[in-house]
DNA sequence: AATGAATGAGCTTTCATTCAT
DNA sequence: GATGAATGAAAGCTCATTCAT
């Protein structure tokens, strides 16, 4: 059978429909019926591929978490000076957050609606990510590149608050590109860290 | 009828129970039955005082918004140099956010679950608040106190992201007081704005 | 408001409709919708009075168990010779089983479809009932009234098998009354126990 | 293809898995998916060999019914005195019921969950079996071996109730063997029939 | 002979809200 | 002011069965 290339596989269509709807109306306000209708399949098909509505959400999280973790590991491992590595990491996370704004909006708004153990899995992945980011800051503090009168964990929470908030105001139709916002944010972070 | 002073009025008990529950489990996951049980009244009583479950949420928003707006107006109107006024405003909003962490957590997580018109009302109040804050930054930029290569609205969103995120990590049992966090955050903001 | 005496209370109507339907089609084959339609109310009303479909079943069990336990205690406590007390107890349990044939049919067929803890509650009540019956047989064995070469517990299971089976064959339109069947069964039991 | 002799044919594995599961959880509570998973095949395979889930149940019934009917015919046809033939038939049915306890448990619990026409088929087979058993009793009554003040059909129902009930209490780990229970039950029946 | 994706109808349960009292 | 019985719509999920391959 020939496949229209525009016609994705069923699980992919389900994930994509769910992402859009969860971002628009929230996880709880989106019914399984709405998701499967948007994906053009029936409920049975969805439950054939995903164990539950929660599973859809977890899967969406997983994708973006894995992507960002990968990017961070790659940048952190380069030979560049720590200031440059932190700047790059900060720019990257802002850019990729904006490029996947639906996923990350859902992340922020719906995580606490998952079942406790799925929440823990996501949280610990997230924690590892933050710890990796924090260790960059600590490295710069040890080298005398960054101020030492601010605890690194406070700075991390300060910065990721800003990042998570992007979904509430950034519009792709606005005057700034994802990259421009990323650079502004990285500047603000780096300058706030000047000794 | 004699009133035990510790026994608040019915609407107050309802608001307080709703606040706690919404913060713990989210708006959608909290049933009206749970709220009225926690408040020690019946459903009928709740619908006597509040038109709907949405109304409870709006009311909770309203309280904290009014409080923070008031604080900001007061600080902005003083004669102090703009750097001092911004520092005070930043410290204040962090401190009062932490002191009302339940309310502000709800704010962040549940706003998009309100009916559209209630959402607009809240949003426009919020926007006015942000504009007042932004105008402080712009004043400092005009006076040459703050850098001018960062648009003031980006800085506002950057900072309020950090503030909204407090609910996801701040614990009153941690090593930092609300005031200490406020001062750290204000320092980071002010230093990021150094010319 | 004047009440038509033929119009029972809602919970009573629900129990009665459920009893009839469970007996006819089995617990699993009966939907909540069928029950509430038969009772002339809505699902919401049912869930207002009963926590679950299981609860309806438990309640039906409870009623007939309590009735039969009471009858047995009363007979066992009289001064009559043990043969007479056993004969009366046997006749009674057959008669009341037939008179509540729907309830006891359900008992037999649907007990294993209850949640484990409800099942245990029912089972232990049932066990107490059987133990009381067995102690009557043992008393007769000690007095030399009954044969001693058959363990009392085997006899109890033998007899209650017969009783539980009534629902599969007894029809009120048949040639024997409940009392007549009770007397036949009691005779068979007593004569099987002759030394 | 070489066949591991321990590896039964697919239909046999399906029947055996279904028997175990139906006995454990009941017919309605067992899904086709569970059966095929337990048998290590897929749904398609099951529907290749059996027309429906009901068919599995009918097949299980059929096997045990045919077995017991055969045994009864054999015993009834011997030349032994009627008391001995009845004793043997009673012992046999108890023993074979216990030896196939899963099948007979299902028989008792799930028969009424079959489609009406399959139910009728099973019922009429069962009736023939009971009639053959009853005719033994009537033969003994005519010969003066058994009491005549108890209708034979009542005695048959009395006894088969006991037999059907075996599944609710008999455990192979208990103190009595299948044969011992069979003898106790046969004694109780024969002695209840003493003139 | 066998697979497994997909269907579609049905299930129990939850819940915000109303209203006679 | 307050009760709590009752509604009715919708939710997430299950499952026997079909069918193209």
PDB file of N, CA and C (backbone and C1' of nucleotides) in Angstrom, chain B residues 41-45 48-49, chain F residues 1-7:
ATOM      1  N   UNK B  41     -18.991  23.068  55.650  1.00  0.00           N
ATOM      2  CA  UNK B  41     -20.338  23.505  55.293  1.00  0.00           C
ATOM      3  C   UNK B  41     -20.872  22.606  54.180  1.00  0.00           C
ATOM      4  N   UNK B  42     -22.030  22.942  53.656  1.00  0.00           N
ATOM      5  CA  UNK B  42     -22.616  22.123  52.590  1.00  0.00           C
ATOM      6  C   UNK B  42     -22.586  22.895  51.272  1.00  0.00           C
ATOM      7  N   UNK B  43     -22.878  22.154  50.221  1.00  0.00           N
ATOM      8  CA  UNK B  43     -22.821  22.773  48.899  1.00  0.00           C
ATOM      9  C   UNK B  43     -23.754  23.963  48.778  1.00  0.00           C
ATOM     10  N   UNK B  44     -24.937  23.779  49.310  1.00  0.00           N
ATOM     11  CA  UNK B  44     -25.903  24.866  49.230  1.00  0.00           C
ATOM     12  C   UNK B  44     -25.323  26.160  49.771  1.00  0.00           C
ATOM     13  N   UNK B  45     -24.614  26.048  50.884  1.00  0.00           N
ATOM     14  CA  UNK B  45     -24.037  27.242  51.498  1.00  0.00           C
ATOM     15  C   UNK B  45     -23.036  27.900  50.553  1.00  0.00           C
ATOM     16  N   UNK B  48     -24.628  29.747  47.917  1.00  0.00           N
ATOM     17  CA  UNK B  48     -25.290  30.939  48.419  1.00  0.00           C
ATOM     18  C   UNK B  48     -24.344  32.129  48.323  1.00  0.00           C
ATOM     19  N   UNK B  49     -23.074  31.885  48.605  1.00  0.00           N
ATOM     20  CA  UNK B  49     -22.099  32.985  48.641  1.00  0.00           C
ATOM     21  C   UNK B  49     -21.349  33.184  47.335  1.00  0.00           C
TER      22      UNK B  49
ATOM     23  P    DG F   1     -27.105  36.339  54.679  1.00  0.00           P
ATOM     24  O5'  DG F   1     -27.244  34.761  54.825  1.00  0.00           O
ATOM     25  C5'  DG F   1     -28.533  34.363  55.251  1.00  0.00           C
ATOM     26  C4'  DG F   1     -28.252  33.192  56.132  1.00  0.00           C
ATOM     27  C3'  DG F   1     -27.194  32.273  55.548  1.00  0.00           C
ATOM     28  O3'  DG F   1     -26.661  31.522  56.619  1.00  0.00           O
ATOM     29  C1'  DG F   1     -29.288  31.250  55.347  1.00  0.00           C
ATOM     30  P    DA F   2     -25.469  30.552  56.433  1.00  0.00           P
ATOM     31  O5'  DA F   2     -26.230  29.221  55.998  1.00  0.00           O
ATOM     32  C5'  DA F   2     -27.006  28.567  56.999  1.00  0.00           C
ATOM     33  C4'  DA F   2     -27.627  27.338  56.419  1.00  0.00           C
ATOM     34  C3'  DA F   2     -26.675  26.416  55.645  1.00  0.00           C
ATOM     35  O3'  DA F   2     -26.578  25.232  56.416  1.00  0.00           O
ATOM     36  C1'  DA F   2     -28.772  26.650  54.556  1.00  0.00           C
ATOM     37  P    DT F   3     -25.726  23.984  55.918  1.00  0.00           P
ATOM     38  O5'  DT F   3     -26.859  23.054  55.320  1.00  0.00           O
ATOM     39  C5'  DT F   3     -27.879  22.559  56.208  1.00  0.00           C
ATOM     40  C4'  DT F   3     -28.849  21.728  55.402  1.00  0.00           C
ATOM     41  C3'  DT F   3     -28.197  20.579  54.639  1.00  0.00           C
ATOM     42  O3'  DT F   3     -28.609  19.384  55.263  1.00  0.00           O
ATOM     43  C1'  DT F   3     -29.814  21.717  53.323  1.00  0.00           C
ATOM     44  P    DG F   4     -27.662  18.138  55.348  1.00  0.00           P
ATOM     45  O5'  DG F   4     -28.192  17.354  54.074  1.00  0.00           O
ATOM     46  C5'  DG F   4     -29.588  17.110  53.936  1.00  0.00           C
ATOM     47  C4'  DG F   4     -29.855  16.640  52.515  1.00  0.00           C
ATOM     48  C3'  DG F   4     -28.740  15.787  51.908  1.00  0.00           C
ATOM     49  O3'  DG F   4     -29.312  14.916  50.939  1.00  0.00           O
ATOM     50  C1'  DG F   4     -29.047  17.617  50.590  1.00  0.00           C
ATOM     51  P    DA F   5     -29.567  13.430  51.209  1.00  0.00           P
ATOM     52  O5'  DA F   5     -30.717  13.095  50.158  1.00  0.00           O
ATOM     53  C5'  DA F   5     -32.016  13.629  50.330  1.00  0.00           C
ATOM     54  C4'  DA F   5     -32.633  13.943  48.974  1.00  0.00           C
ATOM     55  C3'  DA F   5     -32.440  12.865  47.921  1.00  0.00           C
ATOM     56  O3'  DA F   5     -33.659  12.768  47.207  1.00  0.00           O
ATOM     57  C1'  DA F   5     -31.520  14.898  47.133  1.00  0.00           C
ATOM     58  P    DA F   6     -33.843  11.611  46.153  1.00  0.00           P
ATOM     59  O5'  DA F   6     -33.430  12.324  44.795  1.00  0.00           O
ATOM     60  C5'  DA F   6     -34.243  13.393  44.314  1.00  0.00           C
ATOM     61  C4'  DA F   6     -33.580  13.982  43.094  1.00  0.00           C
ATOM     62  C3'  DA F   6     -33.114  12.967  42.045  1.00  0.00           C
ATOM     63  O3'  DA F   6     -33.947  13.087  40.915  1.00  0.00           O
ATOM     64  C1'  DA F   6     -31.520  14.718  42.400  1.00  0.00           C
ATOM     65  P    DT F   7     -33.675  12.298  39.591  1.00  0.00           P
ATOM     66  O5'  DT F   7     -32.844  13.358  38.739  1.00  0.00           O
ATOM     67  C5'  DT F   7     -33.359  14.686  38.618  1.00  0.00           C
ATOM     68  C4'  DT F   7     -32.407  15.535  37.811  1.00  0.00           C
ATOM     69  C3'  DT F   7     -31.953  14.913  36.497  1.00  0.00           C
ATOM     70  O3'  DT F   7     -32.330  15.791  35.459  1.00  0.00           O
ATOM     71  C1'  DT F   7     -30.097  15.762  37.701  1.00  0.00           C
TER      72       DT F   7
END
